[in-house]
């Protein structure tokens, strides 16, 4: 079978499942009795096992298989989720991740799984010594290998799996499949058989093995050992429904030493499971849930898989550009319709307007990804790092559903890693120190995302030591980055901002100061390259808050068009509070800064004509002034313009490399009449 | 840079006028020639940047070539054109007084810029071409577009 075409899918899905595993293991660590999390872990591990076996990555399949054994014991309460076990499972995850990545990078380096497999087997066996009856141990020793009637031999682990499954009401079947003579695409038929069995339960073994089946190295029949909670007839029917299958015999497989449980298994349905293990009625009743809960969830997943498509981001970019062109042309048609008073045209355009708006919304949505995708990998990192540093940290994540454009998502991970590492390393104190300060010994780090106007805010807050501005100042002085005079003039907030200066980030300084700084300049550069801003607030002994502001990078936005003299500018609606009319008399000055009083708030005034150097500002003698109140975070300003043209959706175009460094502009757009209007960058106008 | 090493091969040039002088740029760098369009002034940009135009949906900066070469300004006429060129993947418009012709010049008829004195500041030149009795000033577009620190400083 040609597997290369499935490689991308395999890698993506494996990564997804590994993420799920990571997340679930973390919550299992916090709540070892949470069975539903265990089930999820089990499912993910199982899926990885299945996929990797199909793809021929036996090492991964073997490791996940052993993981499943341990997980299964956990699930049944025969093993406790001790730190040792969780640690081992985390190591397995790391190894799996490594393996998947080495497959992805096509490298030959094989990851050695033997020590981990041995450890898992030992963990699984540990339970035998603790809990299982001595008889079981004896049987184990006596029958390492079981041969079935058709000559399939099962090894220890496989027998264990069958035994374990039978306790949950799954029966083991020996399935013999015969293909019609002269059947083409034998491997495909075999694949369909495996699939069908997988849907009804679980395939444990096949003769010949799966790889041989794929290579069509068999005659017209093969045998499979499978687990299922369905009745043999049903299994048989399912198999016979596959075309070109001549015969299918499904026989209950009795494991001689598995004693009554396995022998009785075929007849026992899930509901009857508690009877099999009367000695543990309560947990068994709970355990009863997994098989039933499993089914709908798995089905759910399949449906979703069938309905979603992975798309190359370049194609989405092209699509977005085309939608942008459409919006511009629509606006153009609107104007033609208006100026020529063509009612028919205007009506048609209204219709078209709705369609383009929807289309645009859909394209945007397709490109939007919840930040959770990035946030997901942090709990693990925080856990590992705080362990390494002997600190106790509680990571709280909020707003992971907040959506950002995909291009931003891809880039935002690294800066956040920096900030979180800093928070753990330098922010959060050791438990003893915290107690001495009268704080909860467990530190708290909050990672928060939320929308704010046309921006997304991501904050990393900790309740740690905070940064002492005086110490930062002192260090900056020593490094010759500021002068004594400058240092004296600086207030605390400015001093803390020194952390973002390049050169402040040499490791030595930072550990000495026990302040922030590892690569802070790198964080700042990265965020700014995304068109965002980063700022810090901190209080000694209370903690620090790093605030990142990112644009949504929506290529099409709502904007207010304004006129200054004869020039038209666009102000993004997201940063506009309101528009008001004032008279020149309303403008007061405070220390040479023009301000107005709006609902009791003092708001500084920006004369747009001056900022933009518009040749002749026409509002000199005007009786009435138009002011657009804009905001950036909590800060507000009033921008004086000559005329308000109105609200319109605009397509953001880049000004290009040549003009990229012009601060007050955020880009350009094309108006309905084909002229270019510039988009104002509210943030830099306010400075 | 390709335009400063003409060597022995023949090159095709687009010839245009600025004032009374003839200038040439390699036809390989020219994308199209447009009549004067609506130009939107860009605040705080260098003074030789006339503004931006809409070229079928993309926004391009336009350079006032006479201002860039420190030549005396003249009003736009019927003949004024914008030559759209592409320099190192960046598309830019150049405003010229008139586009006269496309001509072919062999490498041996091109002198390096160092031998010429006066007029246009030498950094924007890549050579001088001799065509019959005519002299053609060949421009170094990379320098003219100012791909470097210079443009960043707002004028």
PDB file of C-alpha atoms in Angstrom, chain A residues 181-323:
ATOM      1  CA  UNK A 181     -10.637 -16.578  -5.483  1.00  0.00           C
ATOM      2  CA  UNK A 182      -9.053 -14.234  -8.018  1.00  0.00           C
ATOM      3  CA  UNK A 183      -9.957 -11.221  -5.967  1.00  0.00           C
ATOM      4  CA  UNK A 184      -8.042  -8.113  -6.935  1.00  0.00           C
ATOM      5  CA  UNK A 185      -6.660  -5.627  -4.422  1.00  0.00           C
ATOM      6  CA  UNK A 186      -6.296  -8.203  -1.717  1.00  0.00           C
ATOM      7  CA  UNK A 187      -4.572  -5.771   0.579  1.00  0.00           C
ATOM      8  CA  UNK A 188      -7.455  -3.345   0.298  1.00  0.00           C
ATOM      9  CA  UNK A 189      -9.901  -6.087   1.299  1.00  0.00           C
ATOM     10  CA  UNK A 190      -7.714  -6.987   4.243  1.00  0.00           C
ATOM     11  CA  UNK A 191      -7.611  -3.346   5.196  1.00  0.00           C
ATOM     12  CA  UNK A 192     -11.380  -3.134   5.084  1.00  0.00           C
ATOM     13  CA  UNK A 193     -11.675  -6.205   7.253  1.00  0.00           C
ATOM     14  CA  UNK A 194      -9.325  -4.678   9.808  1.00  0.00           C
ATOM     15  CA  UNK A 195     -11.283  -1.478   9.691  1.00  0.00           C
ATOM     16  CA  UNK A 196     -14.558  -3.221  10.237  1.00  0.00           C
ATOM     17  CA  UNK A 197     -13.130  -5.121  13.190  1.00  0.00           C
ATOM     18  CA  UNK A 198     -11.643  -1.957  14.590  1.00  0.00           C
ATOM     19  CA  UNK A 199     -15.034  -0.362  14.479  1.00  0.00           C
ATOM     20  CA  UNK A 200     -16.565  -3.182  16.437  1.00  0.00           C
ATOM     21  CA  UNK A 201     -13.706  -3.411  18.848  1.00  0.00           C
ATOM     22  CA  UNK A 202     -10.007  -3.930  18.625  1.00  0.00           C
ATOM     23  CA  UNK A 203      -7.659  -6.034  16.536  1.00  0.00           C
ATOM     24  CA  UNK A 204      -4.984  -7.695  18.616  1.00  0.00           C
ATOM     25  CA  UNK A 205      -3.128  -9.776  16.157  1.00  0.00           C
ATOM     26  CA  UNK A 206      -3.268 -11.008  12.631  1.00  0.00           C
ATOM     27  CA  UNK A 207      -1.641 -13.895  10.814  1.00  0.00           C
ATOM     28  CA  UNK A 208       0.121 -13.022   8.625  1.00  0.00           C
ATOM     29  CA  UNK A 209       1.041  -9.743  10.333  1.00  0.00           C
ATOM     30  CA  UNK A 210      -0.350  -6.439   9.106  1.00  0.00           C
ATOM     31  CA  UNK A 211       2.719  -5.530   7.053  1.00  0.00           C
ATOM     32  CA  UNK A 212       2.495  -8.780   5.134  1.00  0.00           C
ATOM     33  CA  UNK A 213      -1.196  -8.233   4.523  1.00  0.00           C
ATOM     34  CA  UNK A 214      -0.391  -4.824   3.138  1.00  0.00           C
ATOM     35  CA  UNK A 215       2.163  -6.293   0.798  1.00  0.00           C
ATOM     36  CA  UNK A 216      -0.362  -8.887  -0.311  1.00  0.00           C
ATOM     37  CA  UNK A 217       1.899 -11.633   0.976  1.00  0.00           C
ATOM     38  CA  UNK A 218      -0.906 -14.083   1.609  1.00  0.00           C
ATOM     39  CA  UNK A 219      -3.156 -16.439  -0.259  1.00  0.00           C
ATOM     40  CA  UNK A 220      -6.839 -15.968  -0.116  1.00  0.00           C
ATOM     41  CA  UNK A 221      -7.277 -16.263   3.603  1.00  0.00           C
ATOM     42  CA  UNK A 222      -5.948 -14.854   6.819  1.00  0.00           C
ATOM     43  CA  UNK A 223      -6.739 -14.978  10.525  1.00  0.00           C
ATOM     44  CA  UNK A 224      -7.245 -12.272  13.054  1.00  0.00           C
ATOM     45  CA  UNK A 225      -7.641 -12.177  16.798  1.00  0.00           C
ATOM     46  CA  UNK A 226      -9.990  -9.388  17.732  1.00  0.00           C
ATOM     47  CA  UNK A 227     -11.830  -8.077  20.729  1.00  0.00           C
ATOM     48  CA  UNK A 228     -15.396  -6.939  20.511  1.00  0.00           C
ATOM     49  CA  UNK A 229     -18.445  -6.441  22.617  1.00  0.00           C
ATOM     50  CA  UNK A 230     -20.637  -7.401  19.709  1.00  0.00           C
ATOM     51  CA  UNK A 231     -21.981 -10.878  19.206  1.00  0.00           C
ATOM     52  CA  UNK A 232     -20.149 -13.247  16.871  1.00  0.00           C
ATOM     53  CA  UNK A 233     -22.978 -13.193  14.330  1.00  0.00           C
ATOM     54  CA  UNK A 234     -22.855  -9.458  14.141  1.00  0.00           C
ATOM     55  CA  UNK A 235     -19.133  -9.494  13.575  1.00  0.00           C
ATOM     56  CA  UNK A 236     -19.565 -12.069  10.884  1.00  0.00           C
ATOM     57  CA  UNK A 237     -22.290 -10.088   9.155  1.00  0.00           C
ATOM     58  CA  UNK A 238     -20.146  -6.992   9.199  1.00  0.00           C
ATOM     59  CA  UNK A 239     -17.321  -8.860   7.527  1.00  0.00           C
ATOM     60  CA  UNK A 240     -19.457 -10.581   4.931  1.00  0.00           C
ATOM     61  CA  UNK A 241     -20.855  -7.208   3.966  1.00  0.00           C
ATOM     62  CA  UNK A 242     -17.450  -6.336   2.536  1.00  0.00           C
ATOM     63  CA  UNK A 243     -17.309  -7.130  -1.153  1.00  0.00           C
ATOM     64  CA  UNK A 244     -15.158 -10.004  -2.379  1.00  0.00           C
ATOM     65  CA  UNK A 245     -15.191 -11.666   1.015  1.00  0.00           C
ATOM     66  CA  UNK A 246     -16.075 -15.252   0.485  1.00  0.00           C
ATOM     67  CA  UNK A 247     -16.207 -16.509   4.027  1.00  0.00           C
ATOM     68  CA  UNK A 248     -15.803 -15.301   7.554  1.00  0.00           C
ATOM     69  CA  UNK A 249     -15.855 -17.506  10.569  1.00  0.00           C
ATOM     70  CA  UNK A 250     -15.975 -15.935  13.952  1.00  0.00           C
ATOM     71  CA  UNK A 251     -15.186 -18.206  16.858  1.00  0.00           C
ATOM     72  CA  UNK A 252     -15.004 -17.221  20.496  1.00  0.00           C
ATOM     73  CA  UNK A 253     -11.453 -17.549  21.583  1.00  0.00           C
ATOM     74  CA  UNK A 254     -10.994 -19.262  24.881  1.00  0.00           C
ATOM     75  CA  UNK A 255      -7.850 -18.615  26.800  1.00  0.00           C
ATOM     76  CA  UNK A 256      -7.381 -21.818  28.754  1.00  0.00           C
ATOM     77  CA  UNK A 257      -5.896 -20.193  31.794  1.00  0.00           C
ATOM     78  CA  UNK A 258      -8.032 -17.143  31.886  1.00  0.00           C
ATOM     79  CA  UNK A 259     -10.422 -19.235  33.877  1.00  0.00           C
ATOM     80  CA  UNK A 260     -14.156 -18.625  33.975  1.00  0.00           C
ATOM     81  CA  UNK A 261     -13.978 -14.980  33.038  1.00  0.00           C
ATOM     82  CA  UNK A 262     -12.718 -15.423  29.525  1.00  0.00           C
ATOM     83  CA  UNK A 263     -14.690 -18.540  28.855  1.00  0.00           C
ATOM     84  CA  UNK A 264     -17.875 -16.839  29.851  1.00  0.00           C
ATOM     85  CA  UNK A 265     -16.970 -13.669  28.089  1.00  0.00           C
ATOM     86  CA  UNK A 266     -18.598 -14.227  24.711  1.00  0.00           C
ATOM     87  CA  UNK A 267     -21.977 -14.481  26.289  1.00  0.00           C
ATOM     88  CA  UNK A 268     -21.504 -11.583  28.608  1.00  0.00           C
ATOM     89  CA  UNK A 269     -22.600  -8.183  27.510  1.00  0.00           C
ATOM     90  CA  UNK A 270     -21.217  -4.997  29.040  1.00  0.00           C
ATOM     91  CA  UNK A 271     -24.122  -4.689  31.413  1.00  0.00           C
ATOM     92  CA  UNK A 272     -23.247  -8.021  32.900  1.00  0.00           C
ATOM     93  CA  UNK A 273     -19.670  -7.101  33.508  1.00  0.00           C
ATOM     94  CA  UNK A 274     -20.000  -6.432  37.227  1.00  0.00           C
ATOM     95  CA  UNK A 275     -20.848 -10.055  37.775  1.00  0.00           C
ATOM     96  CA  UNK A 276     -17.532 -11.084  36.408  1.00  0.00           C
ATOM     97  CA  UNK A 277     -15.728  -9.271  39.141  1.00  0.00           C
ATOM     98  CA  UNK A 278     -18.054  -9.313  42.068  1.00  0.00           C
ATOM     99  CA  UNK A 279     -15.258  -8.478  44.445  1.00  0.00           C
ATOM    100  CA  UNK A 280     -15.007  -4.976  43.050  1.00  0.00           C
ATOM    101  CA  UNK A 281     -18.521  -4.028  42.382  1.00  0.00           C
ATOM    102  CA  UNK A 282     -18.313  -0.315  42.829  1.00  0.00           C
ATOM    103  CA  UNK A 283     -15.377   0.397  40.572  1.00  0.00           C
ATOM    104  CA  UNK A 284     -16.669  -2.097  38.066  1.00  0.00           C
ATOM    105  CA  UNK A 285     -19.919  -0.245  37.809  1.00  0.00           C
ATOM    106  CA  UNK A 286     -17.999   2.851  36.979  1.00  0.00           C
ATOM    107  CA  UNK A 287     -15.771   1.001  34.631  1.00  0.00           C
ATOM    108  CA  UNK A 288     -18.796  -0.096  32.829  1.00  0.00           C
ATOM    109  CA  UNK A 289     -19.086   3.361  31.405  1.00  0.00           C
ATOM    110  CA  UNK A 290     -16.002   3.406  29.210  1.00  0.00           C
ATOM    111  CA  UNK A 291     -17.113   1.014  26.486  1.00  0.00           C
ATOM    112  CA  UNK A 292     -20.460   2.702  26.112  1.00  0.00           C
ATOM    113  CA  UNK A 293     -19.016   6.185  26.369  1.00  0.00           C
ATOM    114  CA  UNK A 294     -16.327   5.206  23.943  1.00  0.00           C
ATOM    115  CA  UNK A 295     -18.625   4.453  21.105  1.00  0.00           C
ATOM    116  CA  UNK A 296     -20.422   7.766  20.606  1.00  0.00           C
ATOM    117  CA  UNK A 297     -17.222   9.696  21.082  1.00  0.00           C
ATOM    118  CA  UNK A 298     -15.368   7.695  18.530  1.00  0.00           C
ATOM    119  CA  UNK A 299     -18.237   8.072  16.133  1.00  0.00           C
ATOM    120  CA  UNK A 300     -18.226  11.782  16.748  1.00  0.00           C
ATOM    121  CA  UNK A 301     -14.613  11.978  15.827  1.00  0.00           C
ATOM    122  CA  UNK A 302     -15.115  10.149  12.614  1.00  0.00           C
ATOM    123  CA  UNK A 303     -17.841  12.470  11.499  1.00  0.00           C
ATOM    124  CA  UNK A 304     -15.690  15.478  12.165  1.00  0.00           C
ATOM    125  CA  UNK A 305     -12.760  13.932  10.362  1.00  0.00           C
ATOM    126  CA  UNK A 306     -14.873  13.460   7.292  1.00  0.00           C
ATOM    127  CA  UNK A 307     -16.091  17.024   7.236  1.00  0.00           C
ATOM    128  CA  UNK A 308     -12.942  19.001   7.693  1.00  0.00           C
ATOM    129  CA  UNK A 309     -10.200  19.663   5.210  1.00  0.00           C
ATOM    130  CA  UNK A 310      -6.674  20.784   5.832  1.00  0.00           C
ATOM    131  CA  UNK A 311      -5.789  23.668   3.582  1.00  0.00           C
ATOM    132  CA  UNK A 312      -2.466  25.170   2.654  1.00  0.00           C
ATOM    133  CA  UNK A 313      -2.237  28.622   4.211  1.00  0.00           C
ATOM    134  CA  UNK A 314      -1.030  30.126   0.918  1.00  0.00           C
ATOM    135  CA  UNK A 315      -4.276  29.190  -0.705  1.00  0.00           C
ATOM    136  CA  UNK A 316      -6.164  30.928   2.064  1.00  0.00           C
ATOM    137  CA  UNK A 317      -4.035  34.028   1.529  1.00  0.00           C
ATOM    138  CA  UNK A 318      -4.928  34.048  -2.133  1.00  0.00           C
ATOM    139  CA  UNK A 319      -8.569  33.571  -1.306  1.00  0.00           C
ATOM    140  CA  UNK A 320      -8.410  36.456   1.113  1.00  0.00           C
ATOM    141  CA  UNK A 321      -6.848  38.718  -1.510  1.00  0.00           C
ATOM    142  CA  UNK A 322      -9.543  37.835  -3.981  1.00  0.00           C
ATOM    143  CA  UNK A 323     -12.248  38.602  -1.458  1.00  0.00           C
TER     144      UNK A 323
END
